[in-house]
Short mmCIF file of C-alpha atoms in Angstrom, two decimals:
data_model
loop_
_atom_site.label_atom_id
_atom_site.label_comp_id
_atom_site.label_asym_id
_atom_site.label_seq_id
_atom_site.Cartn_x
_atom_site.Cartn_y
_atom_site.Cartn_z
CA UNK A 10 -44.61 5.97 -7.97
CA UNK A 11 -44.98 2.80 -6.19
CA UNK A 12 -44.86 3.00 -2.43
CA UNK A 13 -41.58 1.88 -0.16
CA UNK A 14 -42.17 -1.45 1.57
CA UNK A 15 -42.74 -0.60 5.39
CA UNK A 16 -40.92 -1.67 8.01
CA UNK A 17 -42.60 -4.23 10.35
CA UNK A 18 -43.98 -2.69 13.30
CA UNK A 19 -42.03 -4.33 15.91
CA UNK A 20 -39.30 -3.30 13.96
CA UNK A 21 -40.05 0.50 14.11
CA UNK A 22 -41.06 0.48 17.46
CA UNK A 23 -37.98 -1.05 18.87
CA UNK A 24 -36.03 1.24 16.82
CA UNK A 25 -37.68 3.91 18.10
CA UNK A 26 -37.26 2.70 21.75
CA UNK A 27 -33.54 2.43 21.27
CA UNK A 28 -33.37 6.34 20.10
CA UNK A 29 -35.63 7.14 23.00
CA UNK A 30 -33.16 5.12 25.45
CA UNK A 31 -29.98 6.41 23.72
CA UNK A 32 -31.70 10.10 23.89
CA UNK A 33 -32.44 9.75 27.83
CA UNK A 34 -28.54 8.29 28.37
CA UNK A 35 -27.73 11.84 26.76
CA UNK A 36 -29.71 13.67 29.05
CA UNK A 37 -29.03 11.81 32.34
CA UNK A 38 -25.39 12.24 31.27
CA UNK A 39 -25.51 16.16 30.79
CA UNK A 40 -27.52 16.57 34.00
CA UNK A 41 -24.88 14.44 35.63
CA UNK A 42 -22.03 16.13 34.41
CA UNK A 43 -23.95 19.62 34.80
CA UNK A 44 -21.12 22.37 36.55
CA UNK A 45 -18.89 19.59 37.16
CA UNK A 46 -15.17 20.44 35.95
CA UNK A 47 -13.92 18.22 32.81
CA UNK A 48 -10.57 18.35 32.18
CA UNK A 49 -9.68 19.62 28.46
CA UNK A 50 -6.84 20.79 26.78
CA UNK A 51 -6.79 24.10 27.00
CA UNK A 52 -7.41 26.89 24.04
CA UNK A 53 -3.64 26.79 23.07
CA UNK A 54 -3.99 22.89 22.10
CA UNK A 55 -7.15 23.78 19.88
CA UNK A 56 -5.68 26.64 18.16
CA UNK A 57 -2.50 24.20 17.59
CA UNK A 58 -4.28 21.99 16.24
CA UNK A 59 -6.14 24.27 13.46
CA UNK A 60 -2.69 25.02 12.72
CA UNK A 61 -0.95 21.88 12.28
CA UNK A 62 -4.27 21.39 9.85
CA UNK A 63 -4.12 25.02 7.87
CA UNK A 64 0.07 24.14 7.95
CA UNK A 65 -0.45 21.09 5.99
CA UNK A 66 -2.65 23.07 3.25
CA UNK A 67 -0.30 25.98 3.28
CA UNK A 68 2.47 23.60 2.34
CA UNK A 69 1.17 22.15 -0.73
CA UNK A 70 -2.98 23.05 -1.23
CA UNK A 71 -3.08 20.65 -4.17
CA UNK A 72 -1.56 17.77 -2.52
CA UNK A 73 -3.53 18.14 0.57
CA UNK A 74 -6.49 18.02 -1.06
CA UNK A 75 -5.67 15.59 -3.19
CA UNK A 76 -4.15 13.24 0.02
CA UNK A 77 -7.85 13.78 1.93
CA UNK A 78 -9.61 13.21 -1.02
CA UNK A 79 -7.77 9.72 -1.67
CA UNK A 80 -7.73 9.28 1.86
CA UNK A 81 -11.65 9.79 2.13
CA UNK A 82 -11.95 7.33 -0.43
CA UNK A 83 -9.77 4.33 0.89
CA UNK A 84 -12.23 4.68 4.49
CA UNK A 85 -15.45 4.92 2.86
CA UNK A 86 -14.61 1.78 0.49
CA UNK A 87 -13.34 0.16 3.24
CA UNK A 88 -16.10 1.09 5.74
CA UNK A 89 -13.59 2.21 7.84
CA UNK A 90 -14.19 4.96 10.61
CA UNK A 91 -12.51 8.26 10.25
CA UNK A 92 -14.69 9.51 7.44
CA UNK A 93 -16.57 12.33 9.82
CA UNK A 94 -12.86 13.94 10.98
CA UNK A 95 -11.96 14.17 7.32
CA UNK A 96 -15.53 15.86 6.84
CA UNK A 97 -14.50 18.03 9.55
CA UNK A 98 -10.92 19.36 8.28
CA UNK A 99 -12.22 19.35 4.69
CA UNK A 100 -14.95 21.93 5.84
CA UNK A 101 -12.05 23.93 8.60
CA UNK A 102 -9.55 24.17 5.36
CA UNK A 103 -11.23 24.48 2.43
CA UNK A 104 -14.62 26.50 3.26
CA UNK A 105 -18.43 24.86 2.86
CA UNK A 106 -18.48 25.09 -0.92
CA UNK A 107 -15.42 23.33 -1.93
CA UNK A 108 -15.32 20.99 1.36
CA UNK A 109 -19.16 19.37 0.11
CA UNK A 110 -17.70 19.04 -3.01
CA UNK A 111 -14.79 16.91 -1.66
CA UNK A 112 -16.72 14.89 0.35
CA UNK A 113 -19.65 14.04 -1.41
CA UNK A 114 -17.56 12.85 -4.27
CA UNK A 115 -14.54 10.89 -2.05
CA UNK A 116 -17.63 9.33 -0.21
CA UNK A 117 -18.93 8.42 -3.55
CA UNK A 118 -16.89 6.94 -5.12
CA UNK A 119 -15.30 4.91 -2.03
CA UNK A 120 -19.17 3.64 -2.18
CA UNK A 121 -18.92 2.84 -5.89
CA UNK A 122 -15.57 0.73 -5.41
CA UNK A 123 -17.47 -1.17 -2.82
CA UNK A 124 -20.37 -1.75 -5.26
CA UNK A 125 -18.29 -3.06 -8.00
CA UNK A 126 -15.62 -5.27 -5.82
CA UNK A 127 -18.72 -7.07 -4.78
CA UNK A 128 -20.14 -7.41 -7.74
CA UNK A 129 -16.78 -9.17 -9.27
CA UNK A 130 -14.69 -10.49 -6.39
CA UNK A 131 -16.95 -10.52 -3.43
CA UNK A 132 -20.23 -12.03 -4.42
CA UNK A 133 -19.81 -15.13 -2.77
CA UNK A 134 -18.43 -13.68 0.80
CA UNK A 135 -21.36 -11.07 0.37
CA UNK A 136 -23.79 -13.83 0.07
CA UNK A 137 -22.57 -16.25 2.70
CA UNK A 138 -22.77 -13.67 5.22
CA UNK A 139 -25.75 -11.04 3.91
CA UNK A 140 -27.72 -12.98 2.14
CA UNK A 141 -30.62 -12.98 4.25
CA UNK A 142 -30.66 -9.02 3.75
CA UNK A 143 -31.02 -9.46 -0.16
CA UNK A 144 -34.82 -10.30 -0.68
CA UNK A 145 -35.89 -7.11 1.07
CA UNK A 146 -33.62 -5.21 -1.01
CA UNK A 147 -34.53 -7.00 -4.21
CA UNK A 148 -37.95 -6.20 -3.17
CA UNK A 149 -37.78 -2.48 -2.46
CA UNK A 150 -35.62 -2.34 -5.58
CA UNK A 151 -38.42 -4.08 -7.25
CA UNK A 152 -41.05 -1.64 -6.30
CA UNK A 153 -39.22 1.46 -6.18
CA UNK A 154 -36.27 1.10 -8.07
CA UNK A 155 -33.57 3.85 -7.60
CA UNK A 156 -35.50 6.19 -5.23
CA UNK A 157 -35.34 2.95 -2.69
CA UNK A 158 -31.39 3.35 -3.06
CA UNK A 159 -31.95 7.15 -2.58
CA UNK A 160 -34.12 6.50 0.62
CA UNK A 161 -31.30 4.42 2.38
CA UNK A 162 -28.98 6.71 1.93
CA UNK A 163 -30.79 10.04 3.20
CA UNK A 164 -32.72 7.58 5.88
CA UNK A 165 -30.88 4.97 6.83
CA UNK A 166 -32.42 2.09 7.37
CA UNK A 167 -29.67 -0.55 6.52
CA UNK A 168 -26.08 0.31 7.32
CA UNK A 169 -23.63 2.24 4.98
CA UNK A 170 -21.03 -0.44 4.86
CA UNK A 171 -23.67 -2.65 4.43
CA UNK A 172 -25.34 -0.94 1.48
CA UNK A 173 -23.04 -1.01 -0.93
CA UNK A 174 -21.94 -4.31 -1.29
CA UNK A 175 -25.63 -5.67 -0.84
CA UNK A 176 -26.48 -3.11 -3.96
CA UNK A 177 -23.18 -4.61 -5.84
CA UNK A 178 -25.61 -8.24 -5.85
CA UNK A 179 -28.46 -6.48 -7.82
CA UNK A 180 -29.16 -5.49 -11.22
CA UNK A 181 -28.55 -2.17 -10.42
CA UNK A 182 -26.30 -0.02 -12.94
CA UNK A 183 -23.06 1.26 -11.72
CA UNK A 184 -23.70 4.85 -13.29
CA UNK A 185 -27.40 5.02 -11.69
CA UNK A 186 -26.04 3.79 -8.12
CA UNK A 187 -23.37 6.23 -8.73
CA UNK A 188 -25.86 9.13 -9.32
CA UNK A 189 -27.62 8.32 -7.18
CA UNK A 190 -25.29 8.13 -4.29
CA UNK A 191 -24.33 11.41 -5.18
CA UNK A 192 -27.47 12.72 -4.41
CA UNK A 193 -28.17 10.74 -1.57
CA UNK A 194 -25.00 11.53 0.35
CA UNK A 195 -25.15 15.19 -0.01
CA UNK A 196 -27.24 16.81 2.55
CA UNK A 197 -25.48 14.25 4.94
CA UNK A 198 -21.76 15.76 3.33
CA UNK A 199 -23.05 19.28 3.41
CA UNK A 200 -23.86 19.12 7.18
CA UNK A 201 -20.46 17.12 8.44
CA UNK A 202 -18.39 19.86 6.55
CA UNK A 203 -20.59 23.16 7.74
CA UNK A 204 -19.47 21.98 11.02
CA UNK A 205 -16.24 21.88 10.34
CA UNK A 206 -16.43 25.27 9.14
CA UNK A 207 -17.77 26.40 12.40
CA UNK A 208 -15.01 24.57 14.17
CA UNK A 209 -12.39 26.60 12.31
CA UNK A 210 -13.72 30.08 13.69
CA UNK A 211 -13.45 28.70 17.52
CA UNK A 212 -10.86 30.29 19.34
CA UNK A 213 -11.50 28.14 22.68
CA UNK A 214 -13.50 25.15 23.92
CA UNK A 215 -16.56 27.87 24.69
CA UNK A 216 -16.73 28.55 21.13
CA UNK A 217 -17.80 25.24 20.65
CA UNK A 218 -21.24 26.42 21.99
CA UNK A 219 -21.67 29.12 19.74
CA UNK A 220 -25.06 29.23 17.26
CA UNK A 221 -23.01 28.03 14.25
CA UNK A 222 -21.76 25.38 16.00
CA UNK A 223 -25.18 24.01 17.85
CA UNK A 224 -26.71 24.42 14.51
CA UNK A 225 -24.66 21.95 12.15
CA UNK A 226 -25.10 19.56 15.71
CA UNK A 227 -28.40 19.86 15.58
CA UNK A 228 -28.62 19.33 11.86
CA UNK A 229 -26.70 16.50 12.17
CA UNK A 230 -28.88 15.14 14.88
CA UNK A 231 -31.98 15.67 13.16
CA UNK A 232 -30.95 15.02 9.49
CA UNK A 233 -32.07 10.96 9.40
CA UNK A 234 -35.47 12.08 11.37
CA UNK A 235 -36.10 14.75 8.96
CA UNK A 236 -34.45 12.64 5.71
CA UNK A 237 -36.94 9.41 6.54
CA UNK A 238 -39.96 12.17 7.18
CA UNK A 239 -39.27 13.89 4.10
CA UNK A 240 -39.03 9.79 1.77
CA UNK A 241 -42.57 9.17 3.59
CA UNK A 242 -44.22 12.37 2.46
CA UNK A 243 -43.32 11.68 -1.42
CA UNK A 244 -43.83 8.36 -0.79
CA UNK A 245 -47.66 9.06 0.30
CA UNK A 246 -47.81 11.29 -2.21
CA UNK A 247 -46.70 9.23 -5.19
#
């Protein structure tokens, strides 16, 4: 398999700068705010909350997931934000399993309408204000063909809302960036919903802190680190 086109260096090492600067503002942050009292609702306004959520699914379990699912979709073909709190109540509702399922899909094919209403009504907005981005993608596309879409989606290197319409300008099928997609966006799904999940069992603000929870965070933090190290190995490989 023909290799991915790197990055330029400056480009990776200012990227990696930012991280490192972004991960120190964490840490100052925490040591800042260590034992100091932040004011939260308290457990009752939680556990209200999981209700309201379960209440809606109790009422109609169909049409709730039918509502998120359409929901999901609008956002992510829109680019809007919102898609991680539906990840969140998909995976506190409906359980891991059926949650991914949800997601993964709604998230695909809110990409896929994105793809094809550039391809046939947006191509000339598209180009007048992306253009520029289009002969690197051609390129990697060139070389690598649909594991380069697959690598931007599990590593990001070029935005989500940015991806789709840029991949609606090239020659690219609809089915294969629709599989592909798929496949892309699932560990990314899989990890948004186990932590919603997790955030169903707490019974207080503590619970937040519990191993299920700090686990889907830290999968979450580490899944583009481990995605992009994961592309390079069967890229050296190939």
């Amino acid at each position: 398999m023909p290799a991915l086109p790197a990055p330029p260096a400056r480009l990776s090492t200012r990227r990696t700068l930012t991280w490192a600067a972004l991960a120190a503002a964490v840490v100052t942050a925490a040591l800042l705010l260590w034992g100091t009292p932040i004011s939260l609702p308290d457990a009752a306004w939680l556990q209200q909350r999981q209700a309201d959520v379960h209440a809606l699914h109790a009422a109609g379990p169909w049409t709730f997931a039918v509502g998120l699912f359409a929901l999901f979709t609008l956002l992510s073909a829109l680019a809007l934000p919102g898609c991680s709190v539906l990840a969140l109540a998909a995976g506190m509702v409906l359980g891991w399993l059926p949650g991914t399922l949800l997601v993964v899909l709604a998230s695909t094919v809110g990409a896929t309408l994105s793809f094809l209403a550039a391809r046939h009504w947006w191509r000339d907005a598209v180009q007048r204000r992306w253009g520029h981005r289009l002969h690197r993608l051609h390129a990697g596309l060139a070389r690598d063909g649909a594991f380069y879409l697959f690598s931007l989606r599990v590593a990001p290197v070029i935005p989500f809302a940015l991806i789709n319409p840029l991949m609606g300008l090239s020659a690219m099928s609809t089915r294969q960036f629709f599989g592909v997609s798929l496949l892309g966006m699932l560990a990314g799904s899989a990890a948004y919903v186990y932590a919603g999940t997790a955030l169903a069992r707490a019974q207080g603000w503590q619970d937040l802190t519990s191993p299920s929870m700090v686990a889907a965070l830290l999968l979450l933090a580490t899944l583009p680190w481990a995605s992009r190290w994961v592309c390079q190995t069967w890229r050296q490989r190939a």
